[in-house]
CSV table of C-alpha atoms in Angstrom, one decimal:
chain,number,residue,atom,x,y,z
A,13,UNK,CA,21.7,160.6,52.3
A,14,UNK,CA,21.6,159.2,56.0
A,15,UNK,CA,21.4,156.5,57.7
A,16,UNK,CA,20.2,156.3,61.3
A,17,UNK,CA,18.3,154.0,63.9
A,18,UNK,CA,15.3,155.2,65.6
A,19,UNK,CA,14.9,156.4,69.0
A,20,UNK,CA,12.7,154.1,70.6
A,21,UNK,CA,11.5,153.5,73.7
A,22,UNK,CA,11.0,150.3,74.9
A,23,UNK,CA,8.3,147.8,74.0
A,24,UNK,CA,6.8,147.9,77.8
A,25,UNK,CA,6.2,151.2,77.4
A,26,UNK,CA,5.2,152.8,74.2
A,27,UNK,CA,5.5,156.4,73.7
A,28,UNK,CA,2.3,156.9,72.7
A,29,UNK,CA,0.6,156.2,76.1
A,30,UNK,CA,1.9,159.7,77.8
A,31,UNK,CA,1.4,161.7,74.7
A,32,UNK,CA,-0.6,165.0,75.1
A,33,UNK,CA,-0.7,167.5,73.1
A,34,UNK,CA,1.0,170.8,74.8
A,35,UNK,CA,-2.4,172.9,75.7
A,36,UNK,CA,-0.9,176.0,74.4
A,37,UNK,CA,-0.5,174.7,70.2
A,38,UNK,CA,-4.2,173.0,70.3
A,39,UNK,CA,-7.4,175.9,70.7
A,40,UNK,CA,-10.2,174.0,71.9
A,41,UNK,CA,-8.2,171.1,73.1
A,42,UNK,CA,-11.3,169.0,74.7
A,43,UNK,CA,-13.4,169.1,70.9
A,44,UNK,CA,-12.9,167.0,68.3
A,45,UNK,CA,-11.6,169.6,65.7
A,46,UNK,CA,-8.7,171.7,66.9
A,47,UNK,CA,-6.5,174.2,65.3
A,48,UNK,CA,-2.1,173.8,65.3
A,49,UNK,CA,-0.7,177.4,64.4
A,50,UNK,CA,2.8,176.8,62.4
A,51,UNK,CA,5.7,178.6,63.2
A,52,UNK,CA,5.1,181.6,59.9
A,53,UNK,CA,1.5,181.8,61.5
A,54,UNK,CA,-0.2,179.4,59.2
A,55,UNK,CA,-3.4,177.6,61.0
A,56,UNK,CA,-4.0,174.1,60.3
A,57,UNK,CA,-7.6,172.4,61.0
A,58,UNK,CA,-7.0,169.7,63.2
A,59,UNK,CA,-9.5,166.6,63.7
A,60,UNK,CA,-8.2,164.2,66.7
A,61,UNK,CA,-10.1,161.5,68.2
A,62,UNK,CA,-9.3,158.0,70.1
A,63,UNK,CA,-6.1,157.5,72.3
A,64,UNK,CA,-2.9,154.8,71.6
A,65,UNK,CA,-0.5,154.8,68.9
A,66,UNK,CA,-1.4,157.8,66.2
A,67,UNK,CA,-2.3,157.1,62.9
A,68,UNK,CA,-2.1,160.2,60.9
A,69,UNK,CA,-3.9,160.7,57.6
A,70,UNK,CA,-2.8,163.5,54.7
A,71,UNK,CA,-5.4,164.0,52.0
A,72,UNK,CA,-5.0,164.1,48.2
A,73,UNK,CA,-5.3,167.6,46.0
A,74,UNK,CA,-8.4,169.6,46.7
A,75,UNK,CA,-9.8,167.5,49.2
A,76,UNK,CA,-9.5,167.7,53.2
A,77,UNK,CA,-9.2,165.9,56.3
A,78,UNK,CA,-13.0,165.4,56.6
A,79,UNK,CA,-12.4,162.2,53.8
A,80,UNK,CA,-11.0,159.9,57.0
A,81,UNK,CA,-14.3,160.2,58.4
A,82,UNK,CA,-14.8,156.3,58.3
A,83,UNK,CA,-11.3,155.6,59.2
A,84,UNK,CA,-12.0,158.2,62.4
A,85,UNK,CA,-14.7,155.9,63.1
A,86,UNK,CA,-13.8,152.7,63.1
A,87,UNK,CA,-10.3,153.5,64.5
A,88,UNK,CA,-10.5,155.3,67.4
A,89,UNK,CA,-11.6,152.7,69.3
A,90,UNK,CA,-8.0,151.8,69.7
A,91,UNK,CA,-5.7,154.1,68.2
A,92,UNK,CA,-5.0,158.4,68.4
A,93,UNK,CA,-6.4,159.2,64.9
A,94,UNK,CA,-5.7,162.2,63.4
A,95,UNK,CA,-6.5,163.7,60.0
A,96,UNK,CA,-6.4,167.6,59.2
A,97,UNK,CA,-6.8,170.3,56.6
A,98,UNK,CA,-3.7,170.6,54.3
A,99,UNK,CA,-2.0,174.1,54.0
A,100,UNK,CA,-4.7,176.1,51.4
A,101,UNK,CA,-7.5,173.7,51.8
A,102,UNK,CA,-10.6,173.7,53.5
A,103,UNK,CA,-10.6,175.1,57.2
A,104,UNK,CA,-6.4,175.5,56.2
A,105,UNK,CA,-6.7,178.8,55.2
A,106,UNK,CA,-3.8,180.1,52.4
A,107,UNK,CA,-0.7,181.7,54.0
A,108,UNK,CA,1.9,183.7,52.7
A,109,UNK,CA,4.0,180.4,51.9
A,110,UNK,CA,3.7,178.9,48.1
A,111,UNK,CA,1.5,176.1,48.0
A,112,UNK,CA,3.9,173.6,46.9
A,113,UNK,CA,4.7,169.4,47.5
A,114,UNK,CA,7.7,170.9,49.4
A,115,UNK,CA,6.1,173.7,51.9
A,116,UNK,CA,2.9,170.5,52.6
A,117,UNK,CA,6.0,168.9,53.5
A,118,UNK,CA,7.6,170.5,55.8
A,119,UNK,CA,3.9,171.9,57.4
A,120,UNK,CA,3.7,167.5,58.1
A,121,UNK,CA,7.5,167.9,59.9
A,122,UNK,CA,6.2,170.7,62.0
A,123,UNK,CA,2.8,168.8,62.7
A,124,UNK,CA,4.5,165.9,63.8
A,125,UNK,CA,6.8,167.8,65.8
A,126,UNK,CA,4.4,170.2,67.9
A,127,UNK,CA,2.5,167.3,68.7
A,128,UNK,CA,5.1,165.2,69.9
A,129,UNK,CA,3.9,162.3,67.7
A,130,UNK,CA,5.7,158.9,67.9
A,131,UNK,CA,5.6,155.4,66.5
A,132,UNK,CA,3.1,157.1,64.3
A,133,UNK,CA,2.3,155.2,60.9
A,134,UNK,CA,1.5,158.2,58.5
A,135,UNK,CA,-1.1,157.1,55.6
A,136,UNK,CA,-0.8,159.2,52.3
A,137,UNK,CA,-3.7,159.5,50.0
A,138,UNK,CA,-3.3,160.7,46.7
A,139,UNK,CA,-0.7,164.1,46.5
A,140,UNK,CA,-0.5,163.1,50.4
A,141,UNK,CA,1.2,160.5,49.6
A,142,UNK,CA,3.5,163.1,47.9
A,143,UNK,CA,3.7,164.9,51.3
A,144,UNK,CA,4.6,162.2,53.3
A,145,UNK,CA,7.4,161.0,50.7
A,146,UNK,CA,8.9,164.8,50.8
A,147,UNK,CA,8.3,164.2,54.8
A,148,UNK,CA,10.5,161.1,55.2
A,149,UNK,CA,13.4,163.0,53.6
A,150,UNK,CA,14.0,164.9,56.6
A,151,UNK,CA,15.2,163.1,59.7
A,152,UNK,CA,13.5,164.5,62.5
A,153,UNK,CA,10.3,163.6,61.0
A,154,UNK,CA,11.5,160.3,59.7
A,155,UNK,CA,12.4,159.4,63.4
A,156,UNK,CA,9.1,159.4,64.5
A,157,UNK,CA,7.0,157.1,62.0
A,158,UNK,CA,6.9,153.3,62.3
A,159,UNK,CA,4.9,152.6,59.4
A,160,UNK,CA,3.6,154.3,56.1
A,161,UNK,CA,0.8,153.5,53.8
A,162,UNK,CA,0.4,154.4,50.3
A,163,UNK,CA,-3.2,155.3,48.8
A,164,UNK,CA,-3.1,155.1,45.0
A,165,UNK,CA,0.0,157.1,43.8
A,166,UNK,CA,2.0,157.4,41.2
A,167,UNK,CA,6.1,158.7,42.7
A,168,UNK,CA,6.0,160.6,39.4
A,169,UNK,CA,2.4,161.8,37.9
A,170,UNK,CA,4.1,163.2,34.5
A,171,UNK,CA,4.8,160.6,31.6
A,172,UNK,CA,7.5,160.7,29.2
A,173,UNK,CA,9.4,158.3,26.7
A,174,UNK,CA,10.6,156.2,29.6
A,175,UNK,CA,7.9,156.9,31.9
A,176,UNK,CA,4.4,155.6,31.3
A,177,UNK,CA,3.4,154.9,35.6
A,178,UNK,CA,2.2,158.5,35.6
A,179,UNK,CA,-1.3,159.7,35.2
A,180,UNK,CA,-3.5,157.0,33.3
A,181,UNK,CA,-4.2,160.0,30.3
A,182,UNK,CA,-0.9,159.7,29.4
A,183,UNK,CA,0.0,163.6,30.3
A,184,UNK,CA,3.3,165.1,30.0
A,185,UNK,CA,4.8,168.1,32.2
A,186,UNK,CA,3.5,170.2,29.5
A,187,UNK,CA,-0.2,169.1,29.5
A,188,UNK,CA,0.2,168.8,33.1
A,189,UNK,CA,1.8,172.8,32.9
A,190,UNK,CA,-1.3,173.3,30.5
A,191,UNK,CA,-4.3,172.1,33.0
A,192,UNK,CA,-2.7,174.9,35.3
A,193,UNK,CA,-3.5,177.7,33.1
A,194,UNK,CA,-7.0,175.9,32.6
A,195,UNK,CA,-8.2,176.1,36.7
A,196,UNK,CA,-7.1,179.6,37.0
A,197,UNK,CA,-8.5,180.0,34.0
A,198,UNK,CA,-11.8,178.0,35.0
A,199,UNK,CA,-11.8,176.7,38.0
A,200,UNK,CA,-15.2,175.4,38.3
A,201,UNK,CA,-14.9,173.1,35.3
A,202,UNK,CA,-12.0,171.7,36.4
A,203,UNK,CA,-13.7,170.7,39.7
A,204,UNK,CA,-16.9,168.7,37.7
A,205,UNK,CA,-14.2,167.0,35.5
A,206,UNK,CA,-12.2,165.6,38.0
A,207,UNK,CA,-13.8,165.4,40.9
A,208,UNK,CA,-16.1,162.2,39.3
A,209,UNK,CA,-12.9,160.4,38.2
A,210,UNK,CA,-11.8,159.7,41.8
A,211,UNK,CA,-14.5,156.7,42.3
A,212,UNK,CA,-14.7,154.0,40.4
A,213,UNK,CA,-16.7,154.5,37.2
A,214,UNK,CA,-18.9,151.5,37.9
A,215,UNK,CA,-20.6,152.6,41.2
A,216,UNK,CA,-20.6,156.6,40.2
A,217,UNK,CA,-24.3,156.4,40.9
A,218,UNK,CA,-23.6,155.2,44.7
A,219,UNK,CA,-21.4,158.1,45.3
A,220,UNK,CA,-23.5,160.9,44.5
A,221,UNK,CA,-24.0,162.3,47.4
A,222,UNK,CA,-20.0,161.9,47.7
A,223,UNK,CA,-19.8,163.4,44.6
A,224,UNK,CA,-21.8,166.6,45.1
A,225,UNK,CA,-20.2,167.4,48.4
A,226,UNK,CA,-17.0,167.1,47.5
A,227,UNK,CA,-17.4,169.2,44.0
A,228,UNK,CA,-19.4,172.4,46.3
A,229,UNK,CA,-16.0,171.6,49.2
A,230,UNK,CA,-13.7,171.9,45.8
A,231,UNK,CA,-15.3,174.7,44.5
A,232,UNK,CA,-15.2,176.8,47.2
A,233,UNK,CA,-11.0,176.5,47.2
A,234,UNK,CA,-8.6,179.4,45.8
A,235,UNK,CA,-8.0,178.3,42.1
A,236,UNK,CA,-4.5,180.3,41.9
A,237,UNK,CA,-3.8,178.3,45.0
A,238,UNK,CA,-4.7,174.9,43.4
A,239,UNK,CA,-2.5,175.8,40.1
A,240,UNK,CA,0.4,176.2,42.3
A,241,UNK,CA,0.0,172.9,43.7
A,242,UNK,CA,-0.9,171.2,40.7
A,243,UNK,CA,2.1,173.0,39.1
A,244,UNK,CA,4.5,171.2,42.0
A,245,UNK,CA,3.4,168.3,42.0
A,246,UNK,CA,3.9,167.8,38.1
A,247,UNK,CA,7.6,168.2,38.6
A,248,UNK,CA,7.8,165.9,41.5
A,249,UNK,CA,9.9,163.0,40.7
A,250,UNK,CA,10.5,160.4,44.2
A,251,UNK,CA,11.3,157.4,42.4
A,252,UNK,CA,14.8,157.7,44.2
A,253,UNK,CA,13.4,158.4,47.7
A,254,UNK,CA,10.8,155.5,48.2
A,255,UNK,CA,13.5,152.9,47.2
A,256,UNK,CA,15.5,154.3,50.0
A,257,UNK,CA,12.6,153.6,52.2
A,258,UNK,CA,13.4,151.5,54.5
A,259,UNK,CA,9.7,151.0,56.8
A,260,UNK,CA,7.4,149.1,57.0
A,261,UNK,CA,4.8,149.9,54.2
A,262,UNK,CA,1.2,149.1,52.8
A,263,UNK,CA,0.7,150.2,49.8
A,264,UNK,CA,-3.3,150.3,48.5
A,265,UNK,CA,-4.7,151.0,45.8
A,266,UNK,CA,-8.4,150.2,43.7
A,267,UNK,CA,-8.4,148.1,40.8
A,268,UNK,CA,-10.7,150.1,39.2
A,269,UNK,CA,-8.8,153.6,39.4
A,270,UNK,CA,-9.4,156.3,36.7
A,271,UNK,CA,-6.4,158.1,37.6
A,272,UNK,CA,-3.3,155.3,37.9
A,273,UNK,CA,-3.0,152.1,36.3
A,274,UNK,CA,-2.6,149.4,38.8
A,275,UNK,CA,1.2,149.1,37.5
A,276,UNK,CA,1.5,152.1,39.6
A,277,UNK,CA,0.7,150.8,42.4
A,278,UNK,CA,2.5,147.6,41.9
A,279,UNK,CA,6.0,149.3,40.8
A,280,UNK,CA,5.9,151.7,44.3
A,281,UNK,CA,5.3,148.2,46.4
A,282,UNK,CA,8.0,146.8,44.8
A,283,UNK,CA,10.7,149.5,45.1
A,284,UNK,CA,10.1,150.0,48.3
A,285,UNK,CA,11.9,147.4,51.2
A,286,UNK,CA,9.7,145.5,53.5
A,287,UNK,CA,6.2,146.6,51.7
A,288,UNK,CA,3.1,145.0,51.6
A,289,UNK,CA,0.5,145.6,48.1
A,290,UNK,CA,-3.5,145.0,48.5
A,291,UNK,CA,-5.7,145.7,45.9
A,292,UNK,CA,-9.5,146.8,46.2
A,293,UNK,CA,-11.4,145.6,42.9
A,294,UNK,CA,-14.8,147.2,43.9
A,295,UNK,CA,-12.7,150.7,44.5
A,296,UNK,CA,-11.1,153.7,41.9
A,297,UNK,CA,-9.0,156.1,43.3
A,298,UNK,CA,-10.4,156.4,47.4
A,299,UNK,CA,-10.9,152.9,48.7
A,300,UNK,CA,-10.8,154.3,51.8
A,301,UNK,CA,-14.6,155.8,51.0
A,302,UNK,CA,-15.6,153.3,48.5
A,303,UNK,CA,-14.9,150.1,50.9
A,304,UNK,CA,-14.4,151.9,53.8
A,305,UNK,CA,-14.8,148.5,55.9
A,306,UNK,CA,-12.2,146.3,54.0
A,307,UNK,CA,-9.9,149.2,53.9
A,308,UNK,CA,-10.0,149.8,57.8
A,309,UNK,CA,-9.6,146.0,58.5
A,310,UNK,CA,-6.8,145.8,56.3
A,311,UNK,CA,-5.5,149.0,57.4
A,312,UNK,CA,-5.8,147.2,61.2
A,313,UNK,CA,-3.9,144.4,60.2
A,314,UNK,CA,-1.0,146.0,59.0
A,315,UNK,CA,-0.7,148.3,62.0
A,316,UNK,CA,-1.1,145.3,64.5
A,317,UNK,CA,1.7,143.4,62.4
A,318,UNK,CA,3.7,146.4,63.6
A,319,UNK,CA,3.0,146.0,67.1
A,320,UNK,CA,3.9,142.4,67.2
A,321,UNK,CA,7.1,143.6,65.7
A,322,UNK,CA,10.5,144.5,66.8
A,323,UNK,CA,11.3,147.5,64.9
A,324,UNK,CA,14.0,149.6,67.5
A,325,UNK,CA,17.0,148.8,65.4
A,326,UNK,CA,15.6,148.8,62.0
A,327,UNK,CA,17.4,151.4,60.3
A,328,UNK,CA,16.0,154.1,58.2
A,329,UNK,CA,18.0,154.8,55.0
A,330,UNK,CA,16.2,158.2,53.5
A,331,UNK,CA,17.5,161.0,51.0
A,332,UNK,CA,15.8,163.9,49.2
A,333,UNK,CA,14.5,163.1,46.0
């Protein structure tokens, strides 16, 4: 465990205004959609748009960076936002690396790192979440963010005896260990069961076309791949790390989430130091694409709050989980 201050510069000038990207990571630097090689050679897909503070989205398990679409949309008008292709998803092709919570979070570090990013507020959806919390644990990233937000996510997605915050079916590491074997097995049958569950069940029918694209995106992914990751993040356990949090954080969630009970939701806001809980009731598991517009305003407020703030000599306190 550490504690430290962040390096910050001064109010009057924010670091954000002067950040560019160094020409020689981004490929294509003046389109929208770029590509960041990692240090072992992995390519990330890159989508940047907007200029001021960056707000950096990581998506959830078998999804991509094309979910923030909304958020690209409505933000950029004022801030650098920035979603991308996780490590083995979408545009993200697989590397060499195992696709685990750890190796997502370091590829975050490195992101952050090669493009300079800071006073960035990171938002976490789902397993990004996950990433982000692995993230803080290291300093040089943890430096960097002023403010995180929390999508719908459990610090621990297995149940036992004592645990009951996990996924809403109850499962244990073993059933968790068990749907493994069943995507390798079947990967496309996985997809179609789980892929519905992330909106709310009582407005399936206005997320078809949701729905369908993201089950053909899913299908499409490397199901040995998916295992992995689905292996790892069963046997994630940061209910030590977010109460050593010490940021600014929102967590969101929708009330009417098929995958974590609200109590989720609620115990993460309230380990965590100086955080902030709103609920969605029209939303399941994505309220950033089932009420895009509430989201993004409440997502605004929170990142305003931090601008109005002074923040320099709040201390992090952060350890691995």
């Amino acid at each position: 465990m550490f504690h430290h201050e962040p390096n910050r510069p001064s109010k009057a000038s924010p670091a954000w205004i002067s950040l560019q990207p160094p020409a020689k990571i981004l490929e294509e630097a003046d389109a929208a959609m770029t590509t960041l090689t990692l240090s072992d050679g992995a390519k990330i897909n890159l989508t940047i748009s907007g200029e001021g503070r960056p707000v950096v989205f990581v998506h959830g398990w078998a999804m991509h960076g094309g979910m923030f679409e909304p958020q690209h949309d409505a933000l950029s008008k004022n801030y650098q936002v920035i979603s991308f292709d996780l490590r083995g998803h979408r545009h993200s092709a697989s590397h060499d690396a195992a696709a685990t919570v750890e190796r997502l979070g370091a590829d975050l570090v490195e992101i952050f790192e090669q493009l300079n990013l800071q006073e960035a507020v990171c938002v976490g959806w789902s397993m990004g979440a996950m990433v982000a919390w692995e993230a803080m644990t290291q300093e040089i990233f943890a430096r960097r963010v002023s403010g995180l937000v929390i999508i719908d996510m459990s610090p621990r997605i297995s149940n036992d005896a004592s645990w009951q915050l996990g996924l809403s079916d109850g499962r244990r590491p073993l059933a968790a260990l068990r749907a493994a074997q069943a995507m390798r097995q079947d990967w496309p049958a996985m997809v179609h069961q789980f892929v519905p569950r992330i909106f709310s069940p009582n407005r399936k029918t206005n997320h078809g076309v949701h729905i369908a694209e993201m089950i053909e995106e899913a299908n499409a992914l490397n199901a040995e791949t998916m295992a992995d990751l689905w292996e790892s993040m069963a046997v994630q356990d940061f209910r030590k790390t977010i109460r050593l949090l010490n940021i600014p954080t929102l967590v969101i969630y929708g009330e009417q989430s098929q995958l974590y009970p609200e109590a989720t939701s609620q115990f993460v806001a309230s380990e965590i130091p100086n955080c902030e809980i709103a609920s969605f009731p029209n939303s399941g598991h994505a309220p950033h694409l089932e009420e895009p517009d509430r989201f993004n305003e409440r997502l605004i407020t929170f990142i305003e709050k931090l601008s109005s703030k002074t923040i320099s000599n709040t201390p992090f306190i952060v350890a691995a989980h």
